[in-house]
């Protein structure tokens, strides 16, 4: 039980949040904002700081030292699994003295988080955001897949079995983590970077002249479908934001199309500008555990056309602000349906999308505070 606050703790937080006296350490193998998981915790921690006594994330530095070992991550060879800087992390962990440790990924950093939690008797929680085993099926040959999936399954078992609870952002993942040995499961919401809500809103263009995509240019994102659709709607500009292993191949396939524009990797401010100048967002992924960029589009009052298999559709609160790209339906067919909708329906969808995103963000921060307090104070 956390009965006595640390001397000098910020008493102004006491009573304001159930986690006001709690110090939290997150461990992640993802660089901040490099992918969906990295963005999730970057956005969460910014809003969680006023709710807790202290919080820090231990993760690879964008331009850190040369690592002892660096292996490509499944689905994103531009990002590496690297060995942690043990001295930097040891100093930071000792200074923080966390009550709760949250391991976000099944890599060296996630395992290091477990080690420190057991060493210091901090309460340990893990998160399961990405089904890396499914990504391995897309990216690796059968032999490599067996090796990679063997590592992932065993590491996830270690983390799940030793966690007080496992956090997921898609209820469909519950059976997976329970099979890995999770003692408890919490389905968590997804936070937003505050700029998506605070920056003044812009009304959607009166006529649909621009549609956008933002994310990694990788096989599971089905960006080639966007280029195929662009050929069928020459009057609409298709803006493709992001970078990834397929960028050159995709640019080559669109070289004869005057209505396709690649922006490269976008900062969050640049993404807001792209969303604000577009009528809606496309996310036709083969595999999408949640689909955070669709939530970001909704926060800017832009509906999103998202593959029906994406986890974001499982959130009842968000469904009315989304359009579903159904299995067997081409992106061209789905876009054609949207173009035929009355302006009033698109405006209604945009209004619903914005308010749903705001509500989910508020509920997510409250939920995280409650979960951290619950497990920090839970007896073994």
PDB file of C-alpha atoms in Angstrom, residues 19 64 72 108 110 114 136 168 253 266 355 380:
ATOM      1  CA  UNK A  19      -2.815   8.345  -8.743  1.00  0.00           C
ATOM      2  CA  UNK A  64      21.883   7.735 -28.942  1.00  0.00           C
ATOM      3  CA  UNK A  72      15.102  -4.690 -37.237  1.00  0.00           C
ATOM      4  CA  UNK A 108      15.194  -5.523 -24.327  1.00  0.00           C
ATOM      5  CA  UNK A 110      10.467  -4.208 -21.765  1.00  0.00           C
ATOM      6  CA  UNK A 114      10.526  -6.379 -15.502  1.00  0.00           C
ATOM      7  CA  UNK A 136       5.963 -11.613 -38.787  1.00  0.00           C
ATOM      8  CA  UNK A 168      -4.719  -3.817 -24.297  1.00  0.00           C
ATOM      9  CA  UNK A 253       3.949   3.189 -58.966  1.00  0.00           C
ATOM     10  CA  UNK A 266       5.012  14.349 -40.812  1.00  0.00           C
ATOM     11  CA  UNK A 355     -17.009  14.957 -29.795  1.00  0.00           C
ATOM     12  CA  UNK A 380       0.218  -9.267  -3.601  1.00  0.00           C
TER      13      UNK A 380
END
